[in-house]
PDB file of N, CA and C in Angstrom:
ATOM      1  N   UNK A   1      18.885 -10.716 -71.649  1.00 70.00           N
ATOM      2  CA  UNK A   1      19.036 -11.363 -72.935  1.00 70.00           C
ATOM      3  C   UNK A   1      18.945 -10.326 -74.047  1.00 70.00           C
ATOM      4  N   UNK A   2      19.628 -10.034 -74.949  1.00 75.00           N
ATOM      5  CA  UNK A   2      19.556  -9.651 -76.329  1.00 75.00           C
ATOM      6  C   UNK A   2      18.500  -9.956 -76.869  1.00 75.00           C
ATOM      7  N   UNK A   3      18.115  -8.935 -77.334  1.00 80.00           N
ATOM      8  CA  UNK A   3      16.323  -9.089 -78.405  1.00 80.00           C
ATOM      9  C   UNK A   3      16.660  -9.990 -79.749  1.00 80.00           C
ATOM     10  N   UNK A   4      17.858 -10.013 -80.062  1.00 84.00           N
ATOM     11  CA  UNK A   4      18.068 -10.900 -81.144  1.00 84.00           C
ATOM     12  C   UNK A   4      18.271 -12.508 -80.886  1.00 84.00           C
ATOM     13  N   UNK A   5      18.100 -12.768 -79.763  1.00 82.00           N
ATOM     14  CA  UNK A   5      18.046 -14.297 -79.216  1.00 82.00           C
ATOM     15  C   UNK A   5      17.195 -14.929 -80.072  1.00 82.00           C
ATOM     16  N   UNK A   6      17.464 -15.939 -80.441  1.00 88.00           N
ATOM     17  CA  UNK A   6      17.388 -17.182 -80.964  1.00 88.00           C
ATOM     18  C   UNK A   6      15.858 -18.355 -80.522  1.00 88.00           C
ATOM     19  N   UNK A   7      15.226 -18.783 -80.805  1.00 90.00           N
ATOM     20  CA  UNK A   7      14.352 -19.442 -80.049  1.00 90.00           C
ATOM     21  C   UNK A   7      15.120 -20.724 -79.794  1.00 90.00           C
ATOM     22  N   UNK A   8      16.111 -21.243 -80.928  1.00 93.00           N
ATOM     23  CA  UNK A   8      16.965 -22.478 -80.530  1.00 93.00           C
ATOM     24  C   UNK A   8      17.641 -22.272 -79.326  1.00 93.00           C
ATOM     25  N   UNK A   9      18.387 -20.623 -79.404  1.00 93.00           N
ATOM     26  CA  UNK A   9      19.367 -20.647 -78.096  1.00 93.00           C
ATOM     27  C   UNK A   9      18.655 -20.687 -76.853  1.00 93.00           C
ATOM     28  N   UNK A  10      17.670 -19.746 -76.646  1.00 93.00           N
ATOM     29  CA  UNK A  10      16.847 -20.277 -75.838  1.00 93.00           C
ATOM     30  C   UNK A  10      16.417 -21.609 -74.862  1.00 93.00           C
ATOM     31  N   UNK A  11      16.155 -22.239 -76.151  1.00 95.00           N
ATOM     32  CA  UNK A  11      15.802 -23.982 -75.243  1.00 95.00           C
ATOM     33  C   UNK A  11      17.088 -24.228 -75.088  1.00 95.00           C
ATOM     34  N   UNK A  12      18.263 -23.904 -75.863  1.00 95.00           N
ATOM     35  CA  UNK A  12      19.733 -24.670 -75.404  1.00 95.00           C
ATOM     36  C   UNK A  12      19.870 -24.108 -73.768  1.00 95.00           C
ATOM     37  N   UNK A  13      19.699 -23.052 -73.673  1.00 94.00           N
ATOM     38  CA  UNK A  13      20.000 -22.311 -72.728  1.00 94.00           C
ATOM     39  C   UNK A  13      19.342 -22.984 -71.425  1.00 94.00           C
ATOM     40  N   UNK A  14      17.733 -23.045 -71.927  1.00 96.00           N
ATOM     41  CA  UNK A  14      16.542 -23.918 -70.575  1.00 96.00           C
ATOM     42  C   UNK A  14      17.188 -25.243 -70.246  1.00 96.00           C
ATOM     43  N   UNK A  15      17.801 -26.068 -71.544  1.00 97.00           N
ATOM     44  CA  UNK A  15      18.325 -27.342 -71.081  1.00 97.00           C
ATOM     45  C   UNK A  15      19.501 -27.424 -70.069  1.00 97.00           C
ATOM     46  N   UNK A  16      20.392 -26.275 -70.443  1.00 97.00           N
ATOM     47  CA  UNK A  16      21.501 -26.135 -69.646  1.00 97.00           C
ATOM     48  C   UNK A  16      21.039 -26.012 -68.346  1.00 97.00           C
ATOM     49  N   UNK A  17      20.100 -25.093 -67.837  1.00 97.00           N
ATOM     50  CA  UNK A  17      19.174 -24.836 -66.805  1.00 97.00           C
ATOM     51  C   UNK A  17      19.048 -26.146 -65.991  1.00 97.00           C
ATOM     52  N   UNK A  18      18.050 -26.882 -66.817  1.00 98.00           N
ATOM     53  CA  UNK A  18      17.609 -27.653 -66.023  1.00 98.00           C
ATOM     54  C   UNK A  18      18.306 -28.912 -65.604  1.00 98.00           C
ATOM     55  N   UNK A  19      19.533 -29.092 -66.470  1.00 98.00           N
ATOM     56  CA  UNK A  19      20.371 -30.538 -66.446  1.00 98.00           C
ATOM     57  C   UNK A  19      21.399 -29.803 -65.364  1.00 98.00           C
ATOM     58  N   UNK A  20      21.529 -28.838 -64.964  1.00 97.00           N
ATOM     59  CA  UNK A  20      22.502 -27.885 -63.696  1.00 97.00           C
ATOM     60  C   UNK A  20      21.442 -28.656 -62.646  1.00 97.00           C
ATOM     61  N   UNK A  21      20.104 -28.101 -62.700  1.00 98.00           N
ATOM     62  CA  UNK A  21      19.265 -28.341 -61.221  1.00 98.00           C
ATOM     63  C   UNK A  21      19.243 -29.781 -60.881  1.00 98.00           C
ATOM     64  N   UNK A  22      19.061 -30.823 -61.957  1.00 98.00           N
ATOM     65  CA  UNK A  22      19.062 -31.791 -61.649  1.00 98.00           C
ATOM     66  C   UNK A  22      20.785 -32.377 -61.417  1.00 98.00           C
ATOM     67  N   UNK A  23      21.832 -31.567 -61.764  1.00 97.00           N
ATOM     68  CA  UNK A  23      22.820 -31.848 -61.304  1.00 97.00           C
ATOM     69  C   UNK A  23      22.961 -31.636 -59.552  1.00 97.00           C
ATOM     70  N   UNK A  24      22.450 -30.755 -58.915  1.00 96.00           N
ATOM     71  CA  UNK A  24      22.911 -30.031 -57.908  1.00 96.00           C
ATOM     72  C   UNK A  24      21.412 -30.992 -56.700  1.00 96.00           C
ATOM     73  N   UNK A  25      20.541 -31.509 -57.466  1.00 97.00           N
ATOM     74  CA  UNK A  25      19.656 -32.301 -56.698  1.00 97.00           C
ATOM     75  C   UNK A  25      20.389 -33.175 -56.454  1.00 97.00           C
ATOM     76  N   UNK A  26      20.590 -34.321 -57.565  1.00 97.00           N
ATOM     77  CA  UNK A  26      21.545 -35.070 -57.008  1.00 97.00           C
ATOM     78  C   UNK A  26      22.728 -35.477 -56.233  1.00 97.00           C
ATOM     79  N   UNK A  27      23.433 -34.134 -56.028  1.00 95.00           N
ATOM     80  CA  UNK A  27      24.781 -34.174 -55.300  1.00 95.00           C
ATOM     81  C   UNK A  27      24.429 -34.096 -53.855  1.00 95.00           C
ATOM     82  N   UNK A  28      25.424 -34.638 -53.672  1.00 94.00           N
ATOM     83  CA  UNK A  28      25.692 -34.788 -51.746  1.00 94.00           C
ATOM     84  C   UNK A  28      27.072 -34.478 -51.549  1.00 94.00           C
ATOM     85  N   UNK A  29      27.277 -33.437 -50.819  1.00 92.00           N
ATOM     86  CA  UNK A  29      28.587 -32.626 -50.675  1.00 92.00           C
ATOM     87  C   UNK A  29      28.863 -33.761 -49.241  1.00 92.00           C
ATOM     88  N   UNK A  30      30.476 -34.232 -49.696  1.00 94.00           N
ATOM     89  CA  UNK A  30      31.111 -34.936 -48.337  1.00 94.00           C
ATOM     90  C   UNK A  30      31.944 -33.481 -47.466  1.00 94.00           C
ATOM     91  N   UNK A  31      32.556 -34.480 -46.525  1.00 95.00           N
ATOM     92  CA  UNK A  31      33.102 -33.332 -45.906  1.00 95.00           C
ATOM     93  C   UNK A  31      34.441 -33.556 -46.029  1.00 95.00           C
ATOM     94  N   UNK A  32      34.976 -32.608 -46.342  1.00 93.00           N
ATOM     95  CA  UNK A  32      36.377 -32.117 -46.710  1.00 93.00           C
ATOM     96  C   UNK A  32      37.495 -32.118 -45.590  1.00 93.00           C
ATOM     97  N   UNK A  33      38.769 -33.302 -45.381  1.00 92.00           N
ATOM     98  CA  UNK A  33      39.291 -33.792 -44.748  1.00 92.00           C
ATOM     99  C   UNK A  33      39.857 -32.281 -44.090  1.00 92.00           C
ATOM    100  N   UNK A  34      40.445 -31.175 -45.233  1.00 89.00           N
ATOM    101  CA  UNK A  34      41.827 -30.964 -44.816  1.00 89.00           C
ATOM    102  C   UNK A  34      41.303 -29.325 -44.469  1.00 89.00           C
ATOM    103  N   UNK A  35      41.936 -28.486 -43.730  1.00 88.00           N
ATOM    104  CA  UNK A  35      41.583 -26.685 -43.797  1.00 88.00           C
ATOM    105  C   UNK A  35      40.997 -26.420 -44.575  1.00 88.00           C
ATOM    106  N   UNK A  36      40.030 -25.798 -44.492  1.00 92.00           N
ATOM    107  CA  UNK A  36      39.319 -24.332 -45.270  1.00 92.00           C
ATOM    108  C   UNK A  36      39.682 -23.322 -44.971  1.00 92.00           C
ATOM    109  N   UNK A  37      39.848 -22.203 -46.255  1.00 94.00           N
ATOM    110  CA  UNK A  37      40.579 -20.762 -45.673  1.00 94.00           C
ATOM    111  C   UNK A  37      39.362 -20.369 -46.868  1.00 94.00           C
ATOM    112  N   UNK A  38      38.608 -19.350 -45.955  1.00 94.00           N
ATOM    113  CA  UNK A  38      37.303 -18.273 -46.811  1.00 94.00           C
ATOM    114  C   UNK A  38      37.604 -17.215 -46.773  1.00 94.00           C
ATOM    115  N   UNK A  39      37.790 -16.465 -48.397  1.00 95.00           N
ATOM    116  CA  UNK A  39      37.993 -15.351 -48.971  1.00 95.00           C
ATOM    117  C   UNK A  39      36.541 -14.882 -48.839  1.00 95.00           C
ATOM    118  N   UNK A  40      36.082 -13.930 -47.622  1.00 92.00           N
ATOM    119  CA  UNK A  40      34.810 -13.340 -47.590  1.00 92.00           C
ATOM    120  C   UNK A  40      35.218 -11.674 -47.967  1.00 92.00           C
ATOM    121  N   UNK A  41      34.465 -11.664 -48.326  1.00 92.00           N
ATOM    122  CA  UNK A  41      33.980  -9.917 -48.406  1.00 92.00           C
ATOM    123  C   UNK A  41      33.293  -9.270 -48.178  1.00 92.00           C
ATOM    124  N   UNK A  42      33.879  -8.077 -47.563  1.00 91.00           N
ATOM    125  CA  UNK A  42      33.213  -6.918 -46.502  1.00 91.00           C
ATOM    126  C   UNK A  42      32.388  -6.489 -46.625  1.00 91.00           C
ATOM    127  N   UNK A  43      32.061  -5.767 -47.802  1.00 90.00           N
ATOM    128  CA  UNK A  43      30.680  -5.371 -48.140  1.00 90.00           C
ATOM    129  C   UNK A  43      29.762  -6.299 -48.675  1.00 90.00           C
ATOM    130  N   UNK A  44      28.444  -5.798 -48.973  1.00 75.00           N
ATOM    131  CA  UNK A  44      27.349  -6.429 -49.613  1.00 75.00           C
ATOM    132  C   UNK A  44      26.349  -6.901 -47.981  1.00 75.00           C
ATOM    133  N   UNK A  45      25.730  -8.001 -48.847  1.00 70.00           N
ATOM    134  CA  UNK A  45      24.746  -9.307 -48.069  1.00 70.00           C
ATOM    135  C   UNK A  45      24.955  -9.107 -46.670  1.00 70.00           C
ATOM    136  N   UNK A  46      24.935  -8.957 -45.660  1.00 69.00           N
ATOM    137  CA  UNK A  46      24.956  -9.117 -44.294  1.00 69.00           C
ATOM    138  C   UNK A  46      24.466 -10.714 -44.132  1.00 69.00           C
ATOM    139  N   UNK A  47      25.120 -11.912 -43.795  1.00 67.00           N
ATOM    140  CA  UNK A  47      24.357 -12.960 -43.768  1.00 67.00           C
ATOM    141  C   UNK A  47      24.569 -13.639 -42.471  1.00 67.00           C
ATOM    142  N   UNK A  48      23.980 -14.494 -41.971  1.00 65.00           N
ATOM    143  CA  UNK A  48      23.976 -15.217 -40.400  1.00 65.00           C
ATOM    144  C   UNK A  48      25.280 -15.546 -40.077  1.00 65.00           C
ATOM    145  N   UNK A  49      25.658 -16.613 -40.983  1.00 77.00           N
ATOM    146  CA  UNK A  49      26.910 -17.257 -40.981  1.00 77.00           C
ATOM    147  C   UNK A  49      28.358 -16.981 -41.319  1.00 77.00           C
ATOM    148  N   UNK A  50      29.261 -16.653 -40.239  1.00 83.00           N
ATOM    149  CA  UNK A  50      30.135 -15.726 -41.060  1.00 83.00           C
ATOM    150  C   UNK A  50      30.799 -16.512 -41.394  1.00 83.00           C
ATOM    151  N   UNK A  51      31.166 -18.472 -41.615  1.00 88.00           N
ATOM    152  CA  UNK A  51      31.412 -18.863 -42.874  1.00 88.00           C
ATOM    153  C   UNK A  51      31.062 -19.560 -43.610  1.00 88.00           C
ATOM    154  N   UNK A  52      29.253 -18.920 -43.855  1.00 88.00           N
ATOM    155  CA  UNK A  52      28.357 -19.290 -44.987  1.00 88.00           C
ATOM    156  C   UNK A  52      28.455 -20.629 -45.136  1.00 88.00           C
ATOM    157  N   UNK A  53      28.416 -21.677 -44.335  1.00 89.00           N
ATOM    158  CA  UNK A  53      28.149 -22.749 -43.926  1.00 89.00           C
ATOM    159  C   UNK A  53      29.312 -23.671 -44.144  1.00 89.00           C
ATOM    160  N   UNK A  54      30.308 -23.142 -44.890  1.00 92.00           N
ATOM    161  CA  UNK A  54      31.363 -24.137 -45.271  1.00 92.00           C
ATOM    162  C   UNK A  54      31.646 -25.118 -43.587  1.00 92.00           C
ATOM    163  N   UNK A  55      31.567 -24.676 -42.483  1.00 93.00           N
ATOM    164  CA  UNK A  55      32.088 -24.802 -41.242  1.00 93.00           C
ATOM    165  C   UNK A  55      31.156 -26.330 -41.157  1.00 93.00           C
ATOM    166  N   UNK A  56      30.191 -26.474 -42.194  1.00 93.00           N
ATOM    167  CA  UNK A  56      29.434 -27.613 -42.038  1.00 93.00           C
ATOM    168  C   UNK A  56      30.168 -29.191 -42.865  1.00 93.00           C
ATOM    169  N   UNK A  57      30.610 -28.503 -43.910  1.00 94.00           N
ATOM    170  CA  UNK A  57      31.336 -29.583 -44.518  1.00 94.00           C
ATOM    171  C   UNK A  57      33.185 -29.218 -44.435  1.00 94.00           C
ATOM    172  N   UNK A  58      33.394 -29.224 -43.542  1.00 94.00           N
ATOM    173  CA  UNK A  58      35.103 -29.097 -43.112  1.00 94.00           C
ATOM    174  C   UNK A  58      35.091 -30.258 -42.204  1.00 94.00           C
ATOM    175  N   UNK A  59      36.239 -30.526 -41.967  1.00 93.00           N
ATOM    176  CA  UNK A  59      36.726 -31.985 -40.778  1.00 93.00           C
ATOM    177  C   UNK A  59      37.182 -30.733 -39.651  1.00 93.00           C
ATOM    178  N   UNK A  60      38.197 -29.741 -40.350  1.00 93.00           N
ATOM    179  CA  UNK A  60      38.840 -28.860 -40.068  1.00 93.00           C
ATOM    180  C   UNK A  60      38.091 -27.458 -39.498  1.00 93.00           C
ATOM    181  N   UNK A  61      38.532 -26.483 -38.310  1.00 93.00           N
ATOM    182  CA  UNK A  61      38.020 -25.349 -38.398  1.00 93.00           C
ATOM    183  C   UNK A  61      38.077 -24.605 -39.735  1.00 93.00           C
ATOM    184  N   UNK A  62      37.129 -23.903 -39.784  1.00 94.00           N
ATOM    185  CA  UNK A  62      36.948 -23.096 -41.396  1.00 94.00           C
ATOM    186  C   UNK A  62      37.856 -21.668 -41.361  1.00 94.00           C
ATOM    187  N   UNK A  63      38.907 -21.003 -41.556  1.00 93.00           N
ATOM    188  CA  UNK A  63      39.783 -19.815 -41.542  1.00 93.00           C
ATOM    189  C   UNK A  63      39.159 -18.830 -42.516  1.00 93.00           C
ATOM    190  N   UNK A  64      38.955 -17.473 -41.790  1.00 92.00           N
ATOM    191  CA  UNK A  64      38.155 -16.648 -42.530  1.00 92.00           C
ATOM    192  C   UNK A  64      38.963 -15.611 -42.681  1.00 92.00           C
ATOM    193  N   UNK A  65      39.040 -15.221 -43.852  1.00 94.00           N
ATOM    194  CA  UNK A  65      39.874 -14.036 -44.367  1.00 94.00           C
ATOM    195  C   UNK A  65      38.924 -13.260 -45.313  1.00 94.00           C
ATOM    196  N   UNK A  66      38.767 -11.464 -44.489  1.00 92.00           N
ATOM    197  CA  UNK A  66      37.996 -10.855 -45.228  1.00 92.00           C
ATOM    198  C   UNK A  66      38.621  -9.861 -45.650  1.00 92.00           C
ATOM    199  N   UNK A  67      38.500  -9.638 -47.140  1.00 94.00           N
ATOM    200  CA  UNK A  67      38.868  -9.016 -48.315  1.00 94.00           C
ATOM    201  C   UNK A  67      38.477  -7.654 -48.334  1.00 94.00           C
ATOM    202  N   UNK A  68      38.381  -6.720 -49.450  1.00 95.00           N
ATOM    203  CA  UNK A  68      37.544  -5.582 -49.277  1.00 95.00           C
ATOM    204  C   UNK A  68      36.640  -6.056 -50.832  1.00 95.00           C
ATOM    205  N   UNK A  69      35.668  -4.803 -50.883  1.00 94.00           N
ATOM    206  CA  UNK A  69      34.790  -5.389 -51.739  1.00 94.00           C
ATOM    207  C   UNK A  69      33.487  -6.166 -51.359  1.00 94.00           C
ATOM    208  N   UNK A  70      32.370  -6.612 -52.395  1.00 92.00           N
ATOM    209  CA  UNK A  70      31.454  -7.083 -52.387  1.00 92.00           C
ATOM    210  C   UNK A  70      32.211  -8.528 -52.893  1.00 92.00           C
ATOM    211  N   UNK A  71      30.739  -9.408 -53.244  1.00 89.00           N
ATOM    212  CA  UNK A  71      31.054 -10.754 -53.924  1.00 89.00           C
ATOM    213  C   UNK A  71      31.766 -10.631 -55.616  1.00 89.00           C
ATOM    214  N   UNK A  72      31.537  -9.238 -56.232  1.00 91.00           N
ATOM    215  CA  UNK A  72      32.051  -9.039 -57.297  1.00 91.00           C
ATOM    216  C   UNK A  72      32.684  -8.458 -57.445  1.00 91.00           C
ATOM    217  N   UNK A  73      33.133  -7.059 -56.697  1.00 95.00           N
ATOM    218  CA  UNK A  73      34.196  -6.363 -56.737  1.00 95.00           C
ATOM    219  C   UNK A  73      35.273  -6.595 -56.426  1.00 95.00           C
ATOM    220  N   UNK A  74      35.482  -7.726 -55.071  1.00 95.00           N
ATOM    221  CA  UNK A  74      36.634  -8.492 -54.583  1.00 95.00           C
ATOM    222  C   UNK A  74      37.495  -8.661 -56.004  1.00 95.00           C
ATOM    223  N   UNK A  75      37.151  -9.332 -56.794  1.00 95.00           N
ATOM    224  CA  UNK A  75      38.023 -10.290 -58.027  1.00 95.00           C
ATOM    225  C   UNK A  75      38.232  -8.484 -58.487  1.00 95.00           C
ATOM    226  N   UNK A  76      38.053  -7.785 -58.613  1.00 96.00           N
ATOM    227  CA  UNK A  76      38.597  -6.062 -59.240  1.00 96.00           C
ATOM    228  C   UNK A  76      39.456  -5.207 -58.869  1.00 96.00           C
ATOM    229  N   UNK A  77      40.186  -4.530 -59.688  1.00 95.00           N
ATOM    230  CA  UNK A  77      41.027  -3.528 -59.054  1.00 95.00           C
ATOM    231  C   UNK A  77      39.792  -2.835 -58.069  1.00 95.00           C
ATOM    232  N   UNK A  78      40.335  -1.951 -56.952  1.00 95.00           N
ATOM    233  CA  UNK A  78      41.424  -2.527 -56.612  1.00 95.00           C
ATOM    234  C   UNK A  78      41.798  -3.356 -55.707  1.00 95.00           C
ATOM    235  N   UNK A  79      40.411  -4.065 -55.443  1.00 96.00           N
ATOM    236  CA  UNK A  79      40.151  -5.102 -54.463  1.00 96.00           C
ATOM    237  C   UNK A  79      40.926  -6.379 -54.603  1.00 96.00           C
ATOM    238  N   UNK A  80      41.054  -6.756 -55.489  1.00 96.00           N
ATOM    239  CA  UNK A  80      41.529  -7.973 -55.964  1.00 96.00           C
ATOM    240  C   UNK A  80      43.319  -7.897 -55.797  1.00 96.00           C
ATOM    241  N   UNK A  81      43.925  -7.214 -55.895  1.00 97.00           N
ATOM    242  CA  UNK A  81      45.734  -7.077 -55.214  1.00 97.00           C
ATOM    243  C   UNK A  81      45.802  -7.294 -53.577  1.00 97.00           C
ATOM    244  N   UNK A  82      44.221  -7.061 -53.185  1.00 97.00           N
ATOM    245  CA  UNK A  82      44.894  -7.605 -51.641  1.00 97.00           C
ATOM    246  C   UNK A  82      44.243  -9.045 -51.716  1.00 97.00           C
ATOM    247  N   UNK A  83      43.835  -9.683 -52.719  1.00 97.00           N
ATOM    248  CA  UNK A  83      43.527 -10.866 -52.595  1.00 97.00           C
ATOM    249  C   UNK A  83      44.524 -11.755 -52.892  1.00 97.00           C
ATOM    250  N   UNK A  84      44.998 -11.224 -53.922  1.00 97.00           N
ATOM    251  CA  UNK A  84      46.113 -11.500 -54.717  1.00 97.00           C
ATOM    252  C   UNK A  84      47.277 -12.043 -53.977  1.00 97.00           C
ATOM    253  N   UNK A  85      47.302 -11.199 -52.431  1.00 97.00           N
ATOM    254  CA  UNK A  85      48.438 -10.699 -51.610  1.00 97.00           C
ATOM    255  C   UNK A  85      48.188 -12.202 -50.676  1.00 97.00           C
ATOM    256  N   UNK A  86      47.016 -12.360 -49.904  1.00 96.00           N
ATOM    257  CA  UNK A  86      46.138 -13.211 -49.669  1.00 96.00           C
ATOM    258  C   UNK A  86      46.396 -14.799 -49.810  1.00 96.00           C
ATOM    259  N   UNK A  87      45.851 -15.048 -51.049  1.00 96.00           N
ATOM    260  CA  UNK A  87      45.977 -16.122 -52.124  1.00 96.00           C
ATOM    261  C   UNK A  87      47.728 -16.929 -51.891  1.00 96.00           C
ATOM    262  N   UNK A  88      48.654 -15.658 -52.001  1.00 96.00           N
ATOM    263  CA  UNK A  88      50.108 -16.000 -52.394  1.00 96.00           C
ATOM    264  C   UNK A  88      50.618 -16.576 -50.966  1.00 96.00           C
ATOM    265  N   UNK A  89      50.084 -16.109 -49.693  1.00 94.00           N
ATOM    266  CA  UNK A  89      50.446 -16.625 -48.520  1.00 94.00           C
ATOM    267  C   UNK A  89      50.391 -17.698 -48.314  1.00 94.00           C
ATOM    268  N   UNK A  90      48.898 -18.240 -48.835  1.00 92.00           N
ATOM    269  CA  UNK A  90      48.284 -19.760 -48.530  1.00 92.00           C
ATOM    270  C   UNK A  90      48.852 -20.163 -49.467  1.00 92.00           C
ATOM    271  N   UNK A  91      48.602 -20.279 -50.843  1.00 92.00           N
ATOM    272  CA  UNK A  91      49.572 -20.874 -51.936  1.00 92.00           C
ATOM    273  C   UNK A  91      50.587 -21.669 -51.644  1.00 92.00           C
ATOM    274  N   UNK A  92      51.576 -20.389 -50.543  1.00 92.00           N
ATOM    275  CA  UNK A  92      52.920 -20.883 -50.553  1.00 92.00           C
ATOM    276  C   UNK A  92      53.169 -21.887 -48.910  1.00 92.00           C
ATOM    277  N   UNK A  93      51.671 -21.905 -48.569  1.00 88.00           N
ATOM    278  CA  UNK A  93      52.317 -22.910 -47.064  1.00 88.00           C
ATOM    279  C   UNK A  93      52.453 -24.374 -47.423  1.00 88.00           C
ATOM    280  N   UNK A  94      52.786 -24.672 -46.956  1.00 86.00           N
ATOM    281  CA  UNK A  94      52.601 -26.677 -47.200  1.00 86.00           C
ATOM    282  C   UNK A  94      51.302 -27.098 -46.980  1.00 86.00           C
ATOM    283  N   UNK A  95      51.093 -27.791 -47.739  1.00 79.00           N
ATOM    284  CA  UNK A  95      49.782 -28.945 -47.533  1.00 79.00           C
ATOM    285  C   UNK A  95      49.765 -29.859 -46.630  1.00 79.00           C
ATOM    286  N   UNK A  96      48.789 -29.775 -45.363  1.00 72.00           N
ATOM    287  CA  UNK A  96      49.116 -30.993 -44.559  1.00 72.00           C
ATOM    288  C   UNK A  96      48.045 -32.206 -44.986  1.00 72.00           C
ATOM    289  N   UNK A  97      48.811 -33.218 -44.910  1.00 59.00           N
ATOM    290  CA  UNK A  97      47.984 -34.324 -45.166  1.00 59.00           C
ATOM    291  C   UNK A  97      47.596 -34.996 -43.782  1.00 59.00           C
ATOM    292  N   UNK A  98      46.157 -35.627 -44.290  1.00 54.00           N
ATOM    293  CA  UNK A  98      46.225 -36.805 -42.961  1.00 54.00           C
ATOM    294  C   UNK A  98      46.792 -38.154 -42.847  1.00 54.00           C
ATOM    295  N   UNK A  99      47.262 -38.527 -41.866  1.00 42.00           N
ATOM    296  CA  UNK A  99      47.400 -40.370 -42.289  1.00 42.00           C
ATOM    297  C   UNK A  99      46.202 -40.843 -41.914  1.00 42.00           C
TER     298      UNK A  99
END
């Protein structure tokens, strides 16, 4: 935070805070009829799940596509042109629906 912060912005800021947590208490994630395709990235976090649980709320197997980059560098040159590359494949397949 900037030393010139505000004591108003502040509490605006705590409210935003806390009306998020009580947003995210309340929610119940369903599960998602159709493919998942996960833009993971190579570096960083080492974590259990290599697709960070989405594989829990899919109907569908979860498709993992790993990028170069961390969780922030991915979206950056020059990580982000092979995402780019990525992105335009799936983009352009058809959507399958269910009946």
């Amino acid at each position: 935070m900037p030393p010139d912060v505000g004591i108003e912005q502040l509490r605006s800021l705590l409210q935003v805070f806390k009306s998020n947590i009580q947003a995210m208490l309340k929610y119940t994630p369903q599960v998602y009829p159709y493919r998942i395709v996960l833009f993971r990235a190579s570096d960083g976090v080492e974590l259990n799940k290599l697709t960070l649980g989405w594989d829990e709320l899919s109907a569908e197997p979860v498709e993992m596509i790993t990028v170069p980059g961390d969780h922030y560098t991915m979206l950056s040159l020059p990580h982000i042109q092979t995402l780019k590359e990525h992105l335009k494949f799936y983009l352009n397949q058809p959507f399958e629906t269910k009946v």
